[in-house]
Amino acid sequence: MGLPTTRATDPVARARLLARIREAVLSGTPAPQQPRQVVSESWRRSLAARVDPERGTGPPTIFERGEMSEIRAEHPLAETLPLLRETLVAIADEAMHMMIVTDAQGHILWREGQSDVLRRADKVGLIEGTRWSEDAIGTNAMGTAIAEDVSVQIHSAEHLVRAYHSWTCAASPVHDPDTGRIVGVVDVTGPVRSFHPSTMALVGAAAKLAESHLRNRMQLRDEALRTRWAPQLAALRGEYGALVAPSGRVLASEPHDWLPVPRLVLPSTAGGTLTLPDGREAYLEPLAEGFLLRSGRPAPASASAVSATSVSATAVPGAAASATAAHLRLRFLGHAPTAELNGRRVRLTQRHADMLTLLALNPSGVSAEQLATGVYGERGNPVTARAEIHRLRVQLGAAVVRSGPYRLHAELVADWLTVRESLRAGQVRAAAAAYRGELRPGSEAPAVIEERELLAATLRRAVLDQGDVEAMWLLADTPSCADDVELAERLTHALPPSDPRHAAMSARSERLSR
């Protein structure tokens, strides 16, 4: 049942009515009207989770401040932040509101907005690292959007816990284009008196833009995987095979469409045998970015395994090709450095990340003197460099970080080297898709700074020279290009007014011009 028109358009009057409805429902007395079904169901779930409507204990803090940088960097919505800021934060500032982005469990990862609102939010626990799921804090737009998988606005006393009745929030879930699962929630929250009726539509549009961005990135990754490994698929010589994404999606098959399903349930361990839905057995060979599926068990040293190793090795000239080489994956663009060795996450210090950057850039090896200069600068001491790389060798293994000279012996996939390779091949859009921001933006190592600036300048020039709209959009969506006036103006003119991205880029262009 809807609210009367005058009350629906007056947020304060509406809040008073909702307060009477809440009191009546919780006390079991006749209510002026029933709450909305989405609210009623949320209250039921919240009460079943033993949330106290009158004395809510506040949201639990799950992540400490020191953990947030790494957690944000690993979250898939990190790369959509520039877009969300452009779409929502400026409007939230003007309306005395704030933008909030959570993960799929309701943990607040980012919040940005007007400083007075942020201070008010501090008092009720609307801060990074806290959990706002319904079972933790009762009915709220973020938690209810996750529970119902719908866009929802929760106004004033529709919050189950009384402490949040002075707030109104609108939230919309963002879905993984690969799996369809919720990866997070976009939310705008603010005081009851200043909440605008159009906010819900704006939040929903921002969530759709974020999903579109994630889908764009996924499609470009898929195409890059197909391009890179198509020769290995074609070289199976009579065996049935397929390229499979890490999630199990079938990206290509030989012969075409021989698999009975578009998605496979993969084993928990990388590689090994797999029983197909029709009962046949197949074998999964791990690739750097997915799997090669073969219709039968491969020979001990299969042609595709040797070929896959060779391709990975050629990405780092001079690396030795070996069927038993370790798999090392480095993600150093635009966020806290992360590394995976044979699928296992490795925690890196900033200094070790600098050293790995230098080693990856010099596959034939470096001396202790070169390592000291490249990482520490002119005053670098080879003794210090030797001590530090010894610790890195202990962490990754002497078989991976070799000495005499110091070099990497692994099938290496590094995100910034992927950008380099795409640019060399003239694949500008693929390069822009792989570029999630500057290389090691916090590093002051001379070798890293040089590579960071060279890569950023080369990519920017290639994107602008080619004039591809999607490539320009992908580049403009990175933190390092958020203030690029030329890029914003080019995109504003290139995007048609009917494209929802046009409004965001036009607003950015005007802001930068001012």
Coordinates of C-alpha atoms in Angstrom, one line a residue:
M1 CA 0.0 0.0 0.0
G2 CA 1.4 3.4 -0.9
L3 CA 1.5 6.5 1.2
P4 CA -0.9 9.5 0.7
T5 CA 0.5 11.9 -1.9
T6 CA 1.3 14.8 0.4
R7 CA 3.0 12.6 2.9
A8 CA 4.9 10.7 0.2
T9 CA 6.4 13.9 -1.2
D10 CA 7.1 15.5 2.3
P11 CA 10.0 13.5 3.8
V12 CA 9.3 14.8 7.3
A13 CA 5.6 14.0 7.2
R14 CA 6.4 10.6 5.8
A15 CA 8.9 9.9 8.5
R16 CA 6.2 10.7 11.2
L17 CA 3.7 8.3 9.6
L18 CA 6.4 5.6 9.3
A19 CA 7.2 6.0 13.0
R20 CA 3.6 5.4 13.9
I21 CA 3.4 2.4 11.7
R22 CA 6.6 1.0 13.2
E23 CA 5.4 1.5 16.8
A24 CA 2.1 -0.2 16.0
V25 CA 3.6 -3.2 14.3
L26 CA 6.2 -3.8 17.0
S27 CA 3.6 -3.4 19.8
G28 CA 1.0 -5.5 18.0
T29 CA -1.7 -2.7 17.9
P30 CA -3.6 -1.6 14.8
A31 CA -1.4 0.4 12.4
P32 CA -2.5 3.4 10.3
Q33 CA -1.4 1.2 7.3
Q34 CA 0.8 -1.7 6.7
P35 CA 4.5 -1.2 6.0
R36 CA 5.8 -2.0 2.5
Q37 CA 6.3 -5.7 1.9
V38 CA 10.1 -5.4 1.4
V39 CA 10.2 -3.6 4.8
S40 CA 7.9 -6.0 6.6
E41 CA 10.0 -9.0 5.4
S42 CA 13.2 -7.3 6.4
W43 CA 11.8 -6.6 9.9
R44 CA 10.9 -10.2 10.2
R45 CA 14.4 -11.4 9.2
S46 CA 16.0 -8.8 11.5
L47 CA 13.9 -9.7 14.5
A48 CA 14.6 -13.4 13.9
A49 CA 18.3 -12.5 14.0
R50 CA 17.7 -11.0 17.5
V51 CA 18.3 -7.4 16.5
D52 CA 17.0 -5.1 19.3
P53 CA 14.8 -2.4 17.7
E54 CA 15.2 0.0 20.6
R55 CA 18.8 -0.6 21.8
G56 CA 20.7 -1.6 18.7
T57 CA 24.3 -2.3 19.7
G58 CA 25.7 -0.6 16.6
P59 CA 27.3 -2.3 13.6
P60 CA 30.2 -4.7 14.4
T61 CA 33.7 -3.6 13.3
I62 CA 35.0 -6.5 11.1
F63 CA 38.1 -4.9 9.5
E64 CA 40.5 -2.5 11.3
R65 CA 41.7 0.7 9.6
G66 CA 45.1 -0.8 8.8
E67 CA 43.5 -3.7 6.8
M68 CA 41.3 -1.6 4.6
S69 CA 43.8 -0.6 1.9
E70 CA 44.5 -4.2 1.0
I71 CA 40.9 -5.4 1.3
R72 CA 39.8 -2.5 -1.0
A73 CA 42.5 -3.2 -3.5
E74 CA 41.4 -6.8 -3.9
H75 CA 37.7 -6.1 -4.3
P76 CA 36.3 -6.1 -7.9
L77 CA 34.5 -2.8 -7.3
A78 CA 37.8 -1.0 -6.8
E79 CA 38.1 -0.4 -10.5
T80 CA 34.6 1.2 -10.7
L81 CA 35.3 3.8 -7.9
P82 CA 36.3 6.6 -10.4
L83 CA 33.0 6.0 -12.2
L84 CA 30.9 5.9 -9.0
R85 CA 32.6 9.0 -7.7
E86 CA 31.9 10.9 -10.9
T87 CA 28.3 9.8 -10.9
L88 CA 27.4 10.1 -7.2
V89 CA 29.8 11.9 -5.0
A90 CA 29.4 15.5 -6.4
I91 CA 25.6 15.2 -6.1
A92 CA 25.9 13.7 -2.7
D93 CA 28.1 16.6 -1.6
E94 CA 25.6 19.2 -2.8
A95 CA 22.7 17.4 -1.1
M96 CA 24.5 16.9 2.2
H97 CA 24.7 13.1 1.6
M98 CA 27.4 10.5 1.2
M99 CA 28.2 7.7 -1.1
I100 CA 28.9 4.2 0.4
V101 CA 30.1 1.1 -1.3
T102 CA 30.0 -2.3 0.4
D103 CA 31.1 -5.8 -0.4
A104 CA 28.6 -8.7 -0.8
Q105 CA 28.5 -9.3 2.9
G106 CA 27.6 -5.7 3.8
H107 CA 31.0 -4.5 4.9
I108 CA 31.5 -0.8 4.2
L109 CA 34.6 -0.5 2.0
W110 CA 34.4 3.1 0.9
R111 CA 32.4 6.1 2.0
E112 CA 32.8 9.6 0.5
G113 CA 30.8 12.8 0.8
Q114 CA 30.1 16.0 2.6
S115 CA 32.3 16.4 5.7
D116 CA 29.5 17.3 8.1
V117 CA 27.5 14.3 7.0
L118 CA 30.6 12.0 7.5
R119 CA 31.0 13.4 11.1
R120 CA 27.3 12.6 11.8
A121 CA 27.8 9.2 10.3
D122 CA 30.8 8.5 12.6
K123 CA 28.4 8.7 15.6
V124 CA 26.2 5.8 14.3
G125 CA 29.0 3.6 13.0
L126 CA 28.6 4.3 9.3
I127 CA 32.3 4.0 8.8
E128 CA 34.7 1.8 6.8
G129 CA 35.2 -1.7 8.1
T130 CA 31.8 -2.1 9.8
R131 CA 29.2 -4.7 8.8
W132 CA 25.7 -3.5 7.7
S133 CA 23.9 -6.8 6.9
E134 CA 20.4 -7.2 8.3
D135 CA 21.5 -9.9 10.8
A136 CA 24.1 -7.4 12.2
I137 CA 22.2 -4.1 12.3
G138 CA 18.6 -4.7 11.2
T139 CA 16.7 -3.2 8.3
N140 CA 18.8 -0.8 6.2
A141 CA 19.1 -0.2 2.5
M142 CA 22.5 -1.8 2.1
G143 CA 21.7 -5.0 4.0
T144 CA 18.2 -5.3 2.6
A145 CA 19.5 -4.8 -1.0
I146 CA 21.8 -7.8 -0.4
A147 CA 19.1 -9.9 1.3
E148 CA 16.5 -9.3 -1.4
D149 CA 18.8 -8.7 -4.4
V150 CA 16.8 -5.6 -5.3
S151 CA 17.3 -1.8 -5.4
V152 CA 15.7 -0.4 -2.3
Q153 CA 15.2 2.8 -0.4
I154 CA 14.8 2.7 3.4
H155 CA 13.3 5.9 4.8
S156 CA 13.5 7.0 8.5
A157 CA 11.5 4.7 10.7
E158 CA 11.6 1.9 8.1
H159 CA 14.9 1.2 9.7
L160 CA 14.2 -1.3 12.4
V161 CA 16.6 0.2 14.9
R162 CA 15.5 3.5 16.3
A163 CA 19.0 5.1 16.3
Y164 CA 18.8 5.3 12.5
H165 CA 15.5 7.0 12.1
S166 CA 17.1 10.3 11.2
W167 CA 18.6 8.8 8.1
T168 CA 17.3 7.8 4.7
C169 CA 19.3 5.6 2.4
A170 CA 19.0 4.2 -1.2
A171 CA 21.0 1.2 -2.3
S172 CA 21.4 -1.0 -5.4
P173 CA 23.3 -4.3 -5.7
V174 CA 26.1 -4.7 -8.2
H175 CA 26.4 -8.1 -9.9
D176 CA 29.4 -10.0 -11.2
P177 CA 28.8 -10.2 -15.0
D178 CA 30.5 -13.6 -15.0
T179 CA 28.6 -15.5 -12.2
G180 CA 25.6 -13.2 -11.7
R181 CA 26.3 -13.1 -7.9
I182 CA 26.2 -9.9 -6.0
V183 CA 29.7 -8.4 -5.5
G184 CA 28.7 -5.3 -3.6
V185 CA 26.2 -2.5 -3.1
V186 CA 26.2 1.1 -4.0
D187 CA 24.4 3.4 -1.6
V188 CA 23.6 7.0 -1.0
T189 CA 22.8 7.9 2.6
G190 CA 21.8 11.2 4.2
P191 CA 19.5 13.0 6.6
V192 CA 15.8 12.5 6.3
R193 CA 15.1 16.2 5.6
S194 CA 17.3 16.6 2.5
F195 CA 16.7 13.3 0.7
H196 CA 15.6 13.9 -2.9
P197 CA 13.0 11.6 -4.6
S198 CA 15.3 11.1 -7.6
T199 CA 18.1 9.7 -5.5
M200 CA 17.0 6.1 -5.8
A201 CA 16.9 6.3 -9.6
L202 CA 20.4 7.8 -9.7
V203 CA 21.8 5.1 -7.4
G204 CA 20.3 2.4 -9.6
A205 CA 21.8 4.0 -12.7
A206 CA 25.2 4.1 -11.1
A207 CA 25.0 0.4 -10.2
K208 CA 24.1 -0.4 -13.8
L209 CA 27.1 1.7 -15.0
A210 CA 29.4 -0.2 -12.6
E211 CA 28.0 -3.6 -13.9
S212 CA 28.5 -2.4 -17.5
H213 CA 32.1 -1.5 -16.7
L214 CA 32.8 -4.9 -15.1
R215 CA 31.2 -6.6 -18.1
N216 CA 33.4 -4.6 -20.5
R217 CA 36.5 -5.7 -18.6
M218 CA 35.4 -9.3 -18.5
Q219 CA 34.8 -9.4 -22.3
L220 CA 38.2 -7.9 -23.0
R221 CA 39.9 -10.4 -20.7
D222 CA 38.0 -13.2 -22.4
E223 CA 39.1 -12.0 -25.8
A224 CA 42.7 -11.7 -24.7
L225 CA 42.6 -15.2 -23.3
R226 CA 41.2 -16.6 -26.5
T227 CA 43.8 -14.7 -28.6
R228 CA 46.7 -15.9 -26.5
W229 CA 45.8 -19.5 -26.2
A230 CA 44.0 -20.2 -29.5
P231 CA 47.1 -21.8 -31.0
Q232 CA 47.3 -24.3 -28.2
L233 CA 43.6 -25.2 -28.6
A234 CA 44.1 -25.7 -32.3
A235 CA 47.2 -27.8 -31.8
L236 CA 45.3 -30.6 -29.9
R237 CA 45.3 -32.6 -33.2
G238 CA 42.1 -34.6 -32.9
E239 CA 41.5 -34.3 -29.2
Y240 CA 38.4 -32.4 -28.1
G241 CA 39.4 -29.3 -26.1
A242 CA 38.2 -26.0 -24.7
L243 CA 39.4 -22.8 -23.2
V244 CA 37.8 -22.2 -19.8
A245 CA 37.7 -19.1 -17.7
P246 CA 38.7 -19.4 -14.0
S247 CA 35.0 -19.3 -13.1
G248 CA 34.2 -22.3 -15.4
R249 CA 32.7 -20.4 -18.3
V250 CA 33.6 -22.0 -21.7
L251 CA 35.2 -19.3 -23.8
A252 CA 36.1 -21.4 -26.9
S253 CA 36.0 -25.1 -27.9
E254 CA 37.4 -27.3 -30.7
P255 CA 35.4 -28.6 -32.4
H256 CA 32.9 -25.9 -31.8
D257 CA 30.1 -26.5 -29.3
W258 CA 31.1 -30.1 -28.4
L259 CA 30.6 -29.4 -24.7
P260 CA 27.0 -30.0 -23.5
V261 CA 27.0 -27.0 -21.1
P262 CA 28.3 -23.4 -21.4
R263 CA 29.7 -23.5 -17.9
L264 CA 31.6 -26.2 -15.9
V265 CA 31.9 -26.9 -12.2
L266 CA 35.6 -26.8 -11.7
P267 CA 37.5 -28.8 -9.0
S268 CA 38.7 -27.0 -6.0
T269 CA 42.3 -27.7 -6.9
A270 CA 44.0 -26.3 -10.0
G271 CA 44.1 -28.8 -12.8
G272 CA 43.4 -32.6 -12.6
T273 CA 40.6 -34.7 -14.0
L274 CA 37.0 -33.5 -14.4
T275 CA 33.9 -35.5 -15.1
L276 CA 31.7 -33.8 -17.7
P277 CA 27.9 -33.7 -17.4
D278 CA 27.6 -36.5 -20.0
G279 CA 29.9 -38.7 -18.0
R280 CA 33.0 -38.4 -20.1
E281 CA 36.3 -37.6 -18.3
A282 CA 38.5 -34.6 -19.3
Y283 CA 41.6 -33.1 -18.0
L284 CA 42.2 -29.5 -16.9
E285 CA 45.6 -27.9 -17.6
P286 CA 46.1 -24.7 -15.6
L287 CA 47.0 -21.6 -17.8
A288 CA 48.0 -18.2 -16.4
E289 CA 44.5 -16.9 -16.7
G290 CA 42.3 -20.0 -16.9
F291 CA 42.4 -23.6 -18.1
L292 CA 42.8 -25.7 -21.2
L293 CA 40.3 -28.5 -21.1
R294 CA 41.3 -31.7 -23.0
S295 CA 38.9 -34.6 -23.7
G296 CA 41.4 -37.2 -22.4
R297 CA 44.4 -37.5 -20.1
P298 CA 47.5 -35.9 -21.6
A299 CA 50.8 -37.6 -22.1
P300 CA 53.3 -36.9 -19.3
A301 CA 54.8 -34.0 -21.3
S302 CA 52.0 -33.0 -23.5
A303 CA 52.5 -30.7 -26.5
S304 CA 50.1 -28.2 -25.1
A305 CA 51.8 -28.1 -21.7
V306 CA 55.2 -27.4 -23.3
S307 CA 53.6 -24.9 -25.6
A308 CA 51.8 -23.1 -22.8
T309 CA 55.0 -22.9 -20.8
S310 CA 56.8 -21.5 -23.9
V311 CA 54.2 -18.8 -24.4
S312 CA 54.4 -17.8 -20.7
A313 CA 58.2 -17.7 -20.9
T314 CA 58.2 -15.5 -24.0
A315 CA 56.3 -12.9 -22.1
V316 CA 59.5 -12.6 -20.1
P317 CA 62.4 -13.0 -22.6
G318 CA 65.2 -15.1 -21.2
A319 CA 63.0 -17.1 -18.8
A320 CA 63.7 -20.8 -18.9
A321 CA 60.8 -22.9 -20.2
S322 CA 60.1 -25.9 -18.0
A323 CA 57.1 -28.1 -17.6
T324 CA 57.6 -27.9 -13.8
A325 CA 58.2 -24.1 -13.6
A326 CA 56.4 -22.3 -10.9
H327 CA 53.5 -20.0 -11.8
L328 CA 54.0 -16.5 -10.5
R329 CA 51.3 -13.9 -10.9
L330 CA 51.9 -10.2 -10.0
R331 CA 49.2 -7.5 -9.8
F332 CA 51.0 -4.2 -9.2
L333 CA 48.8 -1.8 -11.1
G334 CA 46.6 0.7 -9.3
H335 CA 46.4 -0.9 -5.9
A336 CA 48.3 -2.6 -3.1
P337 CA 50.8 -5.1 -4.6
T338 CA 49.6 -8.7 -4.6
A339 CA 51.4 -11.9 -5.7
E340 CA 50.3 -15.5 -6.2
L341 CA 52.7 -18.4 -6.4
N342 CA 51.1 -21.5 -7.8
G343 CA 47.7 -20.1 -6.9
R344 CA 48.7 -19.4 -3.3
R345 CA 48.5 -15.8 -2.1
V346 CA 51.9 -14.4 -1.0
R347 CA 52.1 -11.3 1.3
L348 CA 54.6 -8.8 0.0
T349 CA 56.4 -5.9 1.7
Q350 CA 56.6 -2.7 -0.3
R351 CA 60.3 -3.3 -0.7
H352 CA 59.9 -6.9 -2.0
A353 CA 57.3 -5.6 -4.5
D354 CA 59.8 -3.1 -5.7
M355 CA 62.4 -5.9 -6.1
L356 CA 60.0 -8.1 -8.0
T357 CA 59.2 -5.3 -10.3
L358 CA 62.8 -4.8 -11.1
L359 CA 63.4 -8.6 -11.6
A360 CA 60.4 -8.8 -13.9
L361 CA 61.7 -5.9 -16.0
N362 CA 65.1 -7.6 -16.3
P363 CA 64.4 -11.3 -17.1
S364 CA 68.1 -12.0 -17.9
G365 CA 69.0 -10.9 -14.3
V366 CA 70.5 -8.1 -12.3
S367 CA 73.5 -7.8 -10.0
A368 CA 73.3 -6.7 -6.4
E369 CA 74.6 -3.3 -7.4
Q370 CA 71.9 -2.8 -10.0
L371 CA 69.3 -4.0 -7.6
A372 CA 70.5 -1.5 -5.0
T373 CA 70.5 1.4 -7.4
G374 CA 67.1 0.5 -9.0
V375 CA 65.3 0.0 -5.6
Y376 CA 67.1 2.4 -3.2
G377 CA 68.6 5.0 -5.6
E378 CA 72.1 6.4 -5.8
R379 CA 72.8 5.8 -2.1
G380 CA 71.7 2.2 -2.3
N381 CA 74.0 -0.3 -0.7
P382 CA 74.5 -3.7 -2.3
V383 CA 74.8 -5.3 1.1
T384 CA 71.4 -4.1 2.0
A385 CA 70.0 -5.3 -1.3
R386 CA 71.5 -8.7 -0.8
A387 CA 70.0 -9.0 2.6
E388 CA 66.6 -8.0 1.4
I389 CA 66.5 -10.3 -1.6
H390 CA 67.7 -13.1 0.6
R391 CA 64.5 -12.7 2.6
L392 CA 62.5 -12.6 -0.7
R393 CA 64.2 -15.9 -1.8
V394 CA 63.2 -17.5 1.6
Q395 CA 59.6 -16.4 1.0
L396 CA 59.2 -17.5 -2.6
G397 CA 61.9 -20.2 -2.7
A398 CA 65.4 -20.3 -4.2
A399 CA 64.0 -22.1 -7.2
V400 CA 61.9 -19.1 -8.1
V401 CA 64.3 -16.3 -7.2
R402 CA 67.7 -17.4 -8.4
S403 CA 71.1 -15.9 -7.9
G404 CA 74.2 -15.2 -9.9
P405 CA 72.7 -12.9 -11.3
Y406 CA 69.4 -12.4 -9.4
R407 CA 66.5 -13.4 -11.7
L408 CA 63.1 -15.0 -11.7
H409 CA 62.6 -18.6 -12.8
A410 CA 58.9 -18.9 -13.2
E411 CA 56.0 -18.7 -15.6
L412 CA 55.4 -15.0 -15.0
V413 CA 52.2 -13.1 -15.5
A414 CA 52.4 -9.5 -14.5
D415 CA 49.6 -7.0 -15.1
W416 CA 51.8 -4.1 -16.3
L417 CA 53.8 -6.4 -18.6
T418 CA 50.4 -7.5 -20.1
V419 CA 49.7 -3.8 -20.9
R420 CA 53.2 -3.6 -22.5
E421 CA 52.6 -6.7 -24.6
S422 CA 49.2 -5.4 -25.8
L423 CA 50.6 -2.0 -26.8
R424 CA 53.4 -3.7 -28.7
A425 CA 50.8 -5.8 -30.6
G426 CA 48.8 -2.7 -31.4
Q427 CA 45.9 -3.9 -29.2
V428 CA 45.2 -0.5 -27.6
R429 CA 41.8 -1.4 -26.2
A430 CA 43.1 -4.6 -24.6
A431 CA 45.9 -2.5 -23.1
A432 CA 43.5 0.0 -21.6
A433 CA 41.4 -2.8 -20.2
A434 CA 44.4 -4.4 -18.5
Y435 CA 45.6 -1.0 -17.1
R436 CA 43.9 -0.6 -13.7
G437 CA 46.0 2.4 -12.7
E438 CA 49.6 3.4 -12.2
L439 CA 52.3 0.9 -11.5
R440 CA 53.0 0.8 -7.8
P441 CA 51.7 4.3 -7.2
G442 CA 53.2 4.6 -3.7
S443 CA 56.7 3.4 -4.6
E444 CA 59.7 5.7 -4.7
A445 CA 62.1 3.2 -6.2
P446 CA 63.8 4.8 -9.2
A447 CA 63.3 1.8 -11.5
V448 CA 59.6 1.6 -10.6
I449 CA 59.1 5.4 -11.1
E450 CA 60.7 5.2 -14.5
E451 CA 58.6 2.3 -15.7
R452 CA 55.4 3.8 -14.1
E453 CA 55.8 7.1 -16.0
L454 CA 56.8 5.5 -19.3
L455 CA 53.9 3.0 -19.2
A456 CA 51.3 5.7 -18.3
A457 CA 52.5 8.1 -21.0
T458 CA 52.8 5.5 -23.7
L459 CA 49.3 4.1 -23.0
R460 CA 47.7 7.5 -22.8
R461 CA 49.2 8.6 -26.1
A462 CA 48.2 5.4 -27.9
V463 CA 44.6 5.7 -26.6
L464 CA 44.3 9.3 -27.6
D465 CA 45.9 8.7 -31.0
Q466 CA 43.6 5.8 -31.8
G467 CA 40.5 7.7 -30.6
D468 CA 38.7 4.4 -29.6
V469 CA 35.8 5.4 -27.3
E470 CA 35.9 2.3 -25.2
A471 CA 39.6 2.5 -24.8
M472 CA 39.3 6.2 -23.8
W473 CA 36.5 5.3 -21.3
L474 CA 38.5 2.5 -19.7
L475 CA 41.5 4.8 -19.3
A476 CA 39.4 7.7 -17.9
D477 CA 38.0 5.3 -15.4
T478 CA 41.4 4.9 -13.7
P479 CA 42.4 7.0 -10.7
S480 CA 45.5 8.4 -12.4
C481 CA 43.4 9.8 -15.3
A482 CA 40.5 11.3 -13.1
D483 CA 41.9 14.8 -13.7
D484 CA 42.9 14.4 -17.4
V485 CA 41.2 17.4 -19.0
E486 CA 42.0 16.4 -22.6
L487 CA 40.7 12.9 -22.1
A488 CA 37.5 14.1 -20.5
E489 CA 36.8 16.6 -23.3
R490 CA 37.5 14.0 -26.0
L491 CA 35.1 11.5 -24.4
T492 CA 32.4 14.2 -23.9
H493 CA 32.4 14.9 -27.6
A494 CA 32.7 11.2 -28.6
L495 CA 30.0 9.7 -26.5
P496 CA 26.4 10.2 -27.7
P497 CA 24.0 12.0 -25.3
S498 CA 21.9 8.9 -25.1
D499 CA 24.9 7.0 -23.5
P500 CA 24.6 7.2 -19.7
R501 CA 28.4 7.7 -19.6
H502 CA 28.0 11.0 -21.4
A503 CA 26.5 12.8 -18.4
A504 CA 29.2 11.6 -16.1
M505 CA 32.0 12.6 -18.4
S506 CA 30.4 15.9 -19.2
A507 CA 30.2 16.7 -15.5
R508 CA 33.8 15.8 -15.1
S509 CA 34.8 18.0 -18.0
E510 CA 33.0 20.9 -16.6
R511 CA 34.5 20.4 -13.2
L512 CA 38.0 20.2 -14.6
S513 CA 37.4 23.3 -16.7
R514 CA 36.4 25.3 -13.6

